[in-house]
Short mmCIF file of C-alpha atoms and ligand atoms in Angstrom, two decimals:
data_model
loop_
_atom_site.label_atom_id
_atom_site.label_comp_id
_atom_site.label_asym_id
_atom_site.label_seq_id
_atom_site.Cartn_x
_atom_site.Cartn_y
_atom_site.Cartn_z
CA UNK A 10 31.19 62.48 112.31
CA UNK A 11 29.96 64.05 115.31
CA UNK A 12 32.99 64.31 117.67
CA UNK A 13 32.96 65.31 121.42
CA UNK A 14 34.71 68.64 121.78
CA UNK A 15 37.33 69.53 124.28
CA UNK A 16 37.05 72.57 126.21
CA UNK A 17 39.84 74.63 124.84
CA UNK A 18 40.33 77.77 122.57
CA UNK A 19 41.28 77.38 118.86
CA UNK A 20 44.74 77.73 117.60
CA UNK A 21 45.49 81.32 116.79
CA UNK A 22 42.95 82.70 119.18
CA UNK A 23 43.72 86.34 119.53
CA UNK A 24 44.36 87.21 123.37
CA UNK A 25 44.98 90.95 124.16
CA UNK A 26 43.79 93.94 125.42
CA UNK A 27 41.80 97.33 124.17
CA UNK A 28 42.25 100.89 124.66
CA UNK A 29 40.82 104.30 123.28
CA UNK A 30 43.29 107.13 122.15
CA UNK A 31 41.29 109.56 123.99
CA UNK A 32 41.50 107.55 127.20
CA UNK A 33 45.28 106.76 126.97
CA UNK A 34 47.29 109.04 124.67
CA UNK A 35 47.34 112.46 126.66
CA UNK A 36 49.33 114.87 124.59
CA UNK A 37 46.04 116.58 123.47
CA UNK A 38 47.97 119.58 121.83
CA UNK A 39 51.10 117.96 120.69
CA UNK A 40 52.11 116.72 117.25
CA UNK A 41 49.71 119.14 115.55
CA UNK A 42 46.72 117.46 117.13
CA UNK A 43 43.52 119.74 117.11
CA UNK A 44 41.22 119.69 119.94
CA UNK A 45 38.66 116.79 119.92
CA UNK A 46 35.18 116.33 121.73
CA UNK A 47 36.90 114.15 124.32
CA UNK A 48 39.43 116.93 125.20
CA UNK A 49 36.65 119.24 126.68
CA UNK A 50 35.17 116.74 128.96
CA UNK A 51 35.67 117.68 132.59
CA UNK A 52 36.30 115.24 135.47
CA UNK A 53 33.12 113.91 136.91
CA UNK A 54 33.51 111.38 139.51
CA UNK A 55 29.89 111.63 140.59
CA UNK A 56 28.59 110.52 137.20
CA UNK A 57 27.96 106.98 136.43
CA UNK A 58 28.17 106.00 132.82
CA UNK A 59 24.23 105.63 132.56
CA UNK A 60 24.20 109.15 133.41
CA UNK A 61 26.82 110.74 131.07
CA UNK A 62 26.17 114.38 130.84
CA UNK A 63 25.46 115.84 127.56
CA UNK A 64 27.82 118.77 126.55
CA UNK A 65 27.08 122.40 126.25
CA UNK A 66 28.56 123.93 122.88
CA UNK A 67 29.69 127.08 124.58
CA UNK A 68 31.39 125.42 127.43
CA UNK A 69 33.24 123.22 124.92
CA UNK A 70 34.19 125.84 122.66
CA UNK A 71 35.39 128.08 125.64
CA UNK A 72 37.51 125.25 127.26
CA UNK A 73 39.25 124.29 123.99
CA UNK A 74 39.72 127.52 122.28
CA UNK A 75 39.59 130.27 124.78
CA UNK A 76 41.48 128.64 127.68
CA UNK A 77 44.86 127.99 126.47
CA UNK A 78 46.19 127.68 130.06
CA UNK A 79 43.74 124.53 130.20
CA UNK A 80 42.38 125.54 133.59
CA UNK A 81 40.13 122.91 135.06
CA UNK A 82 40.46 119.24 135.26
CA UNK A 83 40.26 117.43 131.92
CA UNK A 84 41.68 114.07 132.40
CA UNK A 85 41.40 112.90 128.75
CA UNK A 86 44.01 115.52 127.83
CA UNK A 87 46.42 113.54 129.91
CA UNK A 88 45.13 109.89 129.48
CA UNK A 89 47.91 107.79 130.79
CA UNK A 90 50.57 109.46 128.60
CA UNK A 91 50.59 106.67 126.15
CA UNK A 92 51.95 109.10 123.78
CA UNK A 93 55.23 109.23 125.65
CA UNK A 94 55.34 105.68 126.99
CA UNK A 95 54.14 103.64 123.91
CA UNK A 96 57.55 101.70 123.60
CA UNK A 97 57.50 100.63 127.27
CA UNK A 98 53.56 99.92 127.16
CA UNK A 99 54.00 97.60 124.17
CA UNK A 100 57.07 95.80 125.60
CA UNK A 101 54.83 95.01 128.70
CA UNK A 102 52.04 93.75 126.56
CA UNK A 103 54.60 91.81 124.62
CA UNK A 104 55.87 90.35 127.86
CA UNK A 105 52.26 89.18 128.79
CA UNK A 106 52.29 87.58 125.32
CA UNK A 107 49.67 89.56 123.76
CA UNK A 108 48.69 88.39 120.11
CA UNK A 109 46.63 91.56 119.34
CA UNK A 110 46.15 95.11 120.70
CA UNK A 111 42.98 97.07 120.00
CA UNK A 112 43.93 100.65 119.58
CA UNK A 113 42.09 103.70 118.04
CA UNK A 114 43.28 106.65 115.93
CA UNK A 115 42.38 110.15 117.17
CA UNK A 116 40.98 111.60 114.27
CA UNK A 117 41.86 115.15 115.22
CA UNK A 118 45.44 113.90 115.10
CA UNK A 119 45.30 113.09 111.51
CA UNK A 120 42.86 116.02 110.58
CA UNK A 121 43.18 118.64 113.27
CA UNK A 122 39.80 120.35 112.49
CA UNK A 123 38.53 117.60 110.23
CA UNK A 124 38.34 120.05 107.13
CA UNK A 125 41.93 119.89 105.92
CA UNK A 126 42.43 118.38 102.58
CA UNK A 127 45.70 116.77 103.32
CA UNK A 128 46.51 114.67 106.68
CA UNK A 129 48.79 115.81 109.33
CA UNK A 130 52.18 113.99 108.78
CA UNK A 131 53.24 114.13 112.35
CA UNK A 132 50.09 112.61 113.48
CA UNK A 133 50.46 109.78 110.77
CA UNK A 134 53.97 109.30 111.83
CA UNK A 135 53.08 108.78 115.52
CA UNK A 136 50.62 105.95 114.67
CA UNK A 137 53.31 104.57 112.36
CA UNK A 138 55.78 104.26 115.12
CA UNK A 139 53.07 102.57 117.45
CA UNK A 140 52.27 100.13 114.83
CA UNK A 141 55.69 99.29 113.85
CA UNK A 142 56.49 98.65 117.41
CA UNK A 143 53.49 96.30 117.75
CA UNK A 144 54.39 94.44 114.77
CA UNK A 145 57.96 94.18 115.85
CA UNK A 146 56.72 92.55 118.86
CA UNK A 147 54.64 90.07 117.03
CA UNK A 148 51.28 91.96 118.20
CA UNK A 149 48.47 92.29 115.66
CA UNK A 150 47.07 95.84 115.79
CA UNK A 151 43.25 96.06 115.66
CA UNK A 152 42.20 99.53 114.74
CA UNK A 153 39.04 101.38 115.73
CA UNK A 154 38.51 104.58 113.62
CA UNK A 155 36.10 106.44 115.88
CA UNK A 156 36.12 105.86 119.58
CA UNK A 157 34.15 108.51 121.33
CA UNK A 158 35.74 111.51 119.92
CA UNK A 159 36.02 113.62 116.64
CA UNK A 160 37.54 116.90 115.91
CA UNK A 161 35.84 119.58 118.10
CA UNK A 162 35.50 121.88 114.79
CA UNK A 163 33.37 119.19 113.07
CA UNK A 164 31.19 118.89 116.15
CA UNK A 165 30.71 122.79 116.47
CA UNK A 166 30.08 123.49 112.68
CA UNK A 167 27.96 120.16 111.64
CA UNK A 168 26.68 119.43 115.09
CA UNK A 169 28.64 116.28 114.67
CA UNK A 170 26.98 113.22 113.16
CA UNK A 171 23.47 114.96 112.93
CA UNK A 172 24.79 116.13 109.59
CA UNK A 173 25.14 114.10 106.48
CA UNK A 174 28.27 115.89 105.57
CA UNK A 175 30.01 114.24 108.41
CA UNK A 176 30.14 110.87 106.39
CA UNK A 177 32.28 112.24 103.74
CA UNK A 178 34.82 114.22 106.16
CA UNK A 179 34.93 110.88 108.13
CA UNK A 180 35.68 108.85 104.88
CA UNK A 181 38.63 111.19 104.08
CA UNK A 182 40.01 110.37 107.52
CA UNK A 183 39.37 106.59 106.98
CA UNK A 184 40.91 106.61 103.59
CA UNK A 185 44.06 108.47 104.74
CA UNK A 186 44.55 105.82 107.58
CA UNK A 187 43.68 102.99 105.37
CA UNK A 188 46.32 103.81 102.70
CA UNK A 189 49.01 104.55 105.20
CA UNK A 190 48.70 101.27 107.62
CA UNK A 191 47.08 98.94 105.14
CA UNK A 192 50.24 96.79 104.92
CA UNK A 193 50.33 96.30 108.72
CA UNK A 194 46.76 96.54 110.04
CA UNK A 195 44.64 93.54 109.02
CA UNK A 196 41.63 94.29 111.77
CA UNK A 197 39.57 97.41 111.57
CA UNK A 198 36.28 98.76 113.20
CA UNK A 199 34.74 101.88 112.19
CA UNK A 200 33.01 102.76 115.27
CA UNK A 201 33.27 101.66 118.96
CA UNK A 202 29.91 101.00 120.51
CA UNK A 203 27.93 102.43 117.87
CA UNK A 204 24.98 102.11 120.28
CA UNK A 205 26.19 104.80 122.52
CA UNK A 206 24.17 107.45 120.81
CA UNK A 207 21.19 106.19 122.68
CA UNK A 208 23.04 107.26 125.83
CA UNK A 209 24.49 110.40 125.00
CA UNK A 210 24.45 112.04 121.47
CA UNK A 211 27.67 113.96 122.62
CA UNK A 212 29.89 111.06 123.44
CA UNK A 213 28.61 108.89 120.68
CA UNK A 214 27.79 111.41 117.90
CA UNK A 215 29.75 114.53 118.63
CA UNK A 216 26.37 116.30 118.93
CA UNK A 217 25.07 119.08 121.17
CA UNK A 218 21.47 118.44 121.85
CA UNK A 219 20.46 121.98 122.36
CA UNK A 220 21.52 122.75 118.80
CA UNK A 221 19.08 120.32 117.27
CA UNK A 222 15.53 120.83 116.11
CA UNK A 223 14.68 117.25 116.35
CA UNK A 224 13.21 115.36 119.10
CA UNK A 225 15.85 113.39 120.92
CA UNK A 226 15.06 109.89 119.91
CA UNK A 227 14.68 111.08 116.10
CA UNK A 228 18.11 112.81 116.56
CA UNK A 229 19.56 109.81 118.02
CA UNK A 230 18.42 107.59 115.09
CA UNK A 231 19.45 110.14 112.57
CA UNK A 232 22.89 110.21 114.00
CA UNK A 233 22.99 106.38 113.84
CA UNK A 234 21.63 106.21 110.43
CA UNK A 235 24.69 108.51 109.16
CA UNK A 236 27.09 106.42 111.08
CA UNK A 237 25.71 102.95 109.75
CA UNK A 238 26.27 104.63 106.14
CA UNK A 239 29.66 105.75 107.13
CA UNK A 240 30.38 102.41 108.46
CA UNK A 241 29.11 100.71 105.32
CA UNK A 242 31.03 103.03 102.98
CA UNK A 243 34.11 102.20 105.11
CA UNK A 244 33.70 98.52 104.55
CA UNK A 245 33.41 99.19 100.82
CA UNK A 246 36.54 101.22 100.61
CA UNK A 247 38.51 99.02 102.80
CA UNK A 248 37.47 96.01 100.55
CA UNK A 249 38.85 97.99 97.69
CA UNK A 250 42.02 99.01 99.21
CA UNK A 251 42.79 95.85 101.31
CA UNK A 252 40.84 92.90 100.31
CA UNK A 253 42.35 90.82 102.93
CA UNK A 254 41.42 92.73 105.87
CA UNK A 255 38.67 92.08 108.29
CA UNK A 256 36.29 94.97 108.70
CA UNK A 257 33.86 94.47 111.80
CA UNK A 258 31.27 96.34 113.46
CA UNK A 259 30.85 96.74 117.19
CA UNK A 260 28.20 97.33 119.80
CA UNK A 261 28.16 97.54 123.57
CA UNK A 262 26.17 94.36 124.11
CA UNK A 263 23.32 94.88 126.79
CA UNK A 264 22.53 91.39 127.31
CA UNK A 265 18.92 91.69 128.84
CA UNK A 266 16.94 89.07 130.85
CA UNK A 267 13.24 89.05 131.58
CA UNK A 268 12.92 90.03 135.41
CA UNK A 269 10.23 87.52 135.86
CA UNK A 270 8.56 84.79 133.44
CA UNK A 271 5.41 87.08 133.24
CA UNK A 272 4.94 87.13 129.44
CA UNK A 273 5.15 90.86 129.27
CA UNK A 274 8.42 90.92 130.91
CA UNK A 275 9.61 88.20 128.49
CA UNK A 276 8.37 90.29 125.46
CA UNK A 277 10.11 93.41 127.02
CA UNK A 278 13.28 91.72 127.19
CA UNK A 279 12.94 90.48 123.60
CA UNK A 280 12.35 94.05 122.50
CA UNK A 281 15.21 95.30 124.27
CA UNK A 282 17.58 92.78 123.16
CA UNK A 283 16.20 93.42 119.41
CA UNK A 284 16.89 97.08 119.63
CA UNK A 285 20.25 96.57 121.12
CA UNK A 286 21.04 94.16 118.29
CA UNK A 287 19.58 96.44 115.71
CA UNK A 288 22.91 98.12 115.03
CA UNK A 289 24.78 94.84 114.31
CA UNK A 290 21.77 93.64 112.37
CA UNK A 291 22.06 96.58 109.95
CA UNK A 292 25.83 96.35 109.93
CA UNK A 293 26.01 92.56 109.46
CA UNK A 294 22.99 91.78 107.45
CA UNK A 295 22.68 95.11 105.46
CA UNK A 296 19.14 96.30 106.03
CA UNK A 297 16.72 97.84 108.56
CA UNK A 298 14.98 95.13 110.45
CA UNK A 299 11.15 95.00 110.62
CA UNK A 300 11.15 95.51 114.32
CA UNK A 301 13.06 98.69 114.03
CA UNK A 302 10.72 100.06 111.31
CA UNK A 303 7.80 99.37 113.80
CA UNK A 304 9.56 100.97 116.63
CA UNK A 305 10.12 104.12 114.45
CA UNK A 306 6.54 104.08 113.31
CA UNK A 307 5.12 103.79 116.89
CA UNK A 308 7.50 106.42 118.28
CA UNK A 309 7.03 108.94 115.43
CA UNK A 310 10.56 108.78 114.35
CA UNK A 311 11.11 110.04 110.87
CA UNK A 312 14.49 109.80 109.37
CA UNK A 313 15.96 111.85 106.51
CA UNK A 314 17.34 109.48 104.00
CA UNK A 315 18.30 109.35 100.45
CA UNK A 316 17.32 107.01 97.83
CA UNK A 317 20.75 105.32 97.77
CA UNK A 318 20.94 104.59 101.28
CA UNK A 319 19.54 101.01 101.12
CA UNK A 320 21.92 99.98 98.50
CA UNK A 321 24.91 101.24 100.48
CA UNK A 322 23.85 99.48 103.61
CA UNK A 323 23.16 96.33 101.58
CA UNK A 324 26.54 96.41 99.88
CA UNK A 325 28.68 97.47 103.07
CA UNK A 326 28.01 94.44 105.49
CA UNK A 327 30.73 93.92 107.97
CA UNK A 328 32.92 90.75 108.11
CA UNK A 329 32.71 90.09 112.09
CA UNK A 330 30.78 91.15 115.16
CA UNK A 331 32.53 92.71 117.85
CA UNK A 332 31.13 93.68 121.18
CA UNK A 333 31.91 94.95 124.63
CA UNK A 334 30.53 92.85 127.67
CA UNK A 335 30.62 94.13 131.17
CA UNK A 336 27.25 93.20 132.61
CA UNK A 337 23.62 91.82 132.14
CA UNK A 338 20.48 93.95 132.52
CA UNK A 339 16.84 93.12 133.37
CA UNK A 340 13.57 94.04 131.64
CA UNK A 341 10.33 94.43 133.71
CA UNK A 342 7.02 95.93 133.21
CA UNK A 343 7.12 97.03 136.79
CA UNK A 344 8.98 100.44 137.31
CA UNK A 345 11.71 99.61 139.83
CA UNK A 346 12.67 102.18 142.43
CA UNK A 347 16.25 101.18 143.02
CA UNK A 348 18.67 100.64 140.29
CA UNK A 349 22.49 99.57 139.73
CA UNK A 350 24.70 101.65 137.63
CA UNK A 351 26.12 100.19 134.41
CA UNK A 352 27.57 100.67 131.07
CA UNK A 353 25.68 103.04 128.81
CA UNK A 354 22.24 102.44 130.89
CA UNK A 355 21.33 101.67 134.55
CA UNK A 356 20.10 98.27 135.24
CA UNK A 357 17.30 97.13 137.51
CA UNK A 358 18.75 95.16 140.58
CA UNK A 359 19.41 91.33 139.78
CA UNK A 360 19.31 89.63 143.03
CA UNK A 361 21.63 86.86 141.77
CA UNK A 362 24.39 89.12 140.80
CA UNK A 363 27.14 90.85 142.98
CA UNK A 364 28.13 94.43 141.82
CA UNK A 365 31.55 96.25 141.40
CA UNK A 366 32.62 99.22 143.36
CA UNK A 367 30.84 101.33 140.68
CA UNK A 368 27.58 99.13 141.04
CA UNK A 369 28.10 97.31 137.60
CA UNK A 370 26.65 93.85 138.14
CA UNK A 371 28.98 91.12 137.58
CA UNK A 372 27.75 88.36 135.36
CA UNK A 373 30.20 85.84 133.67
CA UNK A 374 27.40 83.50 132.55
CA UNK A 375 26.03 86.32 130.73
CA UNK A 376 29.01 86.46 128.53
CA UNK A 377 28.16 82.70 127.44
CA UNK A 378 24.61 83.73 126.80
CA UNK A 379 25.43 86.64 124.64
CA UNK A 380 27.97 84.84 122.55
CA UNK A 381 25.42 82.07 121.75
CA UNK A 382 22.62 84.59 121.02
CA UNK A 383 24.96 86.33 118.67
CA UNK A 384 26.25 83.61 117.12
CA UNK A 385 22.73 81.90 116.59
CA UNK A 386 21.75 85.26 114.88
CA UNK A 387 24.57 85.97 112.71
CA UNK A 388 26.74 83.02 112.02
CA UNK A 389 29.70 85.27 111.56
CA UNK A 390 32.76 85.25 113.74
CA UNK A 391 32.55 87.21 117.03
CA UNK A 392 35.24 89.28 118.92
CA UNK A 393 35.09 90.12 122.65
CA UNK A 394 36.56 93.58 122.14
CA UNK A 395 36.11 94.79 125.98
CA UNK A 396 35.50 93.06 129.06
CA UNK A 397 37.03 93.78 132.54
CA UNK A 398 36.70 95.12 136.15
CA UNK A 399 37.00 98.63 137.18
CA UNK A 400 38.30 98.90 140.52
CA UNK A 401 40.15 100.93 143.25
CA UNK A 402 43.47 99.39 143.38
CA UNK A 403 45.97 99.96 146.42
CA UNK A 404 49.83 99.41 146.25
CA UNK A 405 50.62 96.79 148.87
CA UNK A 406 53.46 97.21 151.34
CA UNK A 407 55.78 95.64 148.95
CA UNK A 408 54.92 98.24 146.33
CA UNK A 409 52.73 95.85 144.25
CA UNK A 410 49.12 95.71 143.50
CA UNK A 411 47.57 92.49 144.48
CA UNK A 412 44.55 92.46 142.27
CA UNK A 413 43.18 88.99 143.13
CA UNK A 414 39.53 90.55 142.50
CA UNK A 415 40.36 91.32 139.03
CA UNK A 416 41.94 87.91 138.17
CA UNK A 417 38.76 86.30 139.78
CA UNK A 418 36.54 88.55 137.54
CA UNK A 419 38.51 87.83 134.33
CA UNK A 420 38.77 84.11 135.00
CA UNK A 421 35.14 83.67 135.48
CA UNK A 422 34.41 85.44 132.18
CA UNK A 423 37.09 83.29 130.23
CA UNK A 424 35.71 80.20 131.64
CA UNK A 425 32.23 81.12 130.22
CA UNK A 426 33.98 82.20 127.13
CA UNK A 427 35.51 78.83 126.76
CA UNK A 428 32.00 77.08 127.39
CA UNK A 429 30.71 79.25 124.52
CA UNK A 430 33.60 78.06 122.21
CA UNK A 431 32.62 74.55 123.27
CA UNK A 432 28.88 75.40 122.38
CA UNK A 433 30.42 75.78 118.80
CA UNK A 434 30.54 79.68 118.86
CA UNK A 435 33.16 81.04 116.63
CA UNK A 436 35.20 83.33 118.63
CA UNK A 437 38.15 85.02 117.07
CA UNK A 438 39.65 86.85 120.05
CA UNK A 439 39.24 88.59 123.48
CA UNK A 440 40.76 91.85 124.41
CA UNK A 441 40.43 93.14 128.00
CA UNK A 442 39.53 96.72 128.63
CA UNK A 443 42.55 99.00 129.38
CA UNK A 444 45.56 96.65 130.08
CA UNK A 445 47.58 99.62 131.24
CA UNK A 446 45.68 101.73 133.64
CA UNK A 447 43.94 104.53 131.77
CA UNK A 448 41.28 107.19 132.30
CA UNK A 449 37.70 106.05 132.59
CA UNK A 450 35.29 106.96 129.89
CA UNK A 451 32.12 107.48 132.03
CA UNK A 452 33.66 109.20 135.15
CA UNK A 453 37.13 110.55 133.86
CA UNK A 454 38.72 108.95 136.96
CA UNK A 455 42.12 107.64 136.96
CA UNK A 456 41.43 105.69 140.04
CA UNK A 457 38.84 103.53 138.12
CA UNK A 458 41.45 100.99 137.16
CA UNK A 459 41.30 98.14 134.72
CA UNK A 460 44.71 97.48 133.90
CA UNK A 461 47.25 94.46 134.52
CA UNK A 462 49.85 97.16 134.80
CA UNK A 463 49.46 100.10 137.39
CA UNK A 464 50.17 103.57 136.32
CA UNK A 465 51.38 106.19 139.22
CA UNK A 466 48.99 108.78 138.39
CA UNK A 467 45.95 110.42 140.23
CA UNK A 468 42.58 111.85 139.26
CA UNK A 469 44.26 115.31 139.28
CA UNK A 470 47.19 114.37 137.05
CA UNK A 471 49.67 113.93 139.79
CA UNK A 472 52.24 111.18 140.05
CA UNK A 473 55.31 110.11 137.94
CA UNK A 474 53.23 107.92 135.34
CA UNK A 475 55.60 105.21 136.04
CA UNK A 476 54.40 101.71 135.25
CA UNK A 477 54.31 98.62 137.51
CA UNK A 478 53.12 95.11 136.95
CA UNK A 479 50.17 93.94 139.26
CA UNK A 480 49.48 90.33 140.06
CA UNK A 481 47.14 90.01 137.27
CA UNK A 482 50.03 90.57 134.94
CA UNK A 483 51.53 87.39 135.46
CA UNK A 484 48.30 85.51 135.77
CA UNK A 485 47.17 86.95 132.16
CA UNK A 486 50.60 85.92 130.98
CA UNK A 487 49.95 82.37 131.85
CA UNK A 488 46.59 82.33 130.45
CA UNK A 489 48.04 83.37 127.28
CA UNK A 490 50.91 81.17 127.26
CA UNK A 491 48.52 78.20 127.65
CA UNK A 492 45.94 79.53 125.22
CA UNK A 493 43.46 79.68 128.08
CA UNK A 494 43.89 76.24 129.41
CA UNK A 495 45.64 77.51 132.57
CA UNK A 496 43.40 79.99 134.33
CA UNK A 497 44.66 79.16 137.87
CA UNK A 498 42.16 78.03 140.55
CA UNK A 499 38.78 79.24 141.14
CA UNK A 500 38.08 81.15 144.44
C1 LIG B 4 33.07 101.23 127.13
C2 LIG B 4 33.79 102.09 126.38
C3 LIG B 4 35.44 102.26 126.68
C4 LIG B 4 35.42 102.17 128.49
C5 LIG B 4 34.35 100.94 128.99
C6 LIG B 4 34.66 101.24 130.53
O1 LIG B 4 31.51 101.56 126.90
O2 LIG B 4 34.01 101.69 125.03
O3 LIG B 4 35.77 103.44 126.24
O4 LIG B 4 36.03 103.10 128.88
O5 LIG B 4 33.26 101.20 128.50
O6 LIG B 4 33.80 102.22 130.87
P1 LIG B 4 34.31 103.31 132.10
O7 LIG B 4 35.63 103.60 131.48
O8 LIG B 4 33.30 104.16 132.15
O9 LIG B 4 34.52 102.46 133.16
#
């Protein structure tokens, strides 16, 4: 029987928030942790994410190993000090009613250089405490293994993910954390935004461009090949060690529209969407799609592979497709002079969309489009793993942040997600980015805030790091309590 459906989220829908270890934990050299690739990224407010700097190996080495006084401003060494505030932060998330918390595990907290044979017990114990606290509050942990960081020692020795040897080192890390947390963690993702490598081989792949002999695009896809293999091997290992767990994959979804109805623009948009979905295609369907092989041929990209690779990719397919969604993009055959900024890549200006203070276009309908598009393609559960508005927040005279702009942004996106559910799309959950203010990935600013909870810290690390609830805190609490039925009124 075909029934008219109601606009509502399914029971058990996973509402929550997401963060990354290197943007929130701080304590970069405590608890036996080794330096990571994120610890050497300096403050760079002038950079937009589309313009992420690649890293110079000698600078990275000097700032991590030869500057024990930590001179310079490296905000990811501080994060929002979650390492010392996790109990309070989890209590705040529980107060909002979180069902899930997406977090990452810093590889260099578990294997400080990446080459140790045994994991660092102090690092494991820290995540034990965090996970126990989440579970005690009825919050499901969803763990990303690699979120834009790796032990700097692997980066320097192997040139990060350019080396095939990094796969085994990563699997050692994955195995240690699977074994330790498998009784309490049922949702896992091997890589955050695995397509980041197309923007920065350093951020996404721990790789120093100048140390590679390969042309840039070949290098990017060689790194990707190793990460896709690692991801597939993680899936296989996880199935063996915890058959009930959900193992996903994740991209930054760059939903791309044709700039005009010129068929050439439409074709360009199609191809850009294909190359964005290439990563989830391989992770979910287990093979390189024809369009990617054609792209490699036409661009002279030759990857070094081993005979067993096809079988590994075919066997280790993921269970669900996770993605971040911040904005949509335009494809045009005309070169446009002016561009907006954006997550991972810059976008041509779409005259129908407003932009954030960082010039990221705001397009809630694009979320419904991308959910439908991904569902049509994969027919596997989807998970919106990141969404949110980076904004300058100011404390009102009453000492509270009245972030109606953030509520408006999130509400519009949730409305469109609800419509997608009504379209028949299977959406497992929604985690907003940075529920407790944290350091920006692209610019390292603390002042680019996404949270429901304000953290008293500035870009230089001054402040008490005290937490306070913004207006959006109480709004999200109602959203969760009503399972998305009560979104307040639209502005
Ligand atoms: C995503 C990353 C996150 C996050 C977010 C917002 O691409 O996975 O780590 O930070 O973008 O970007 P930014 O922090 O640069 O505003």
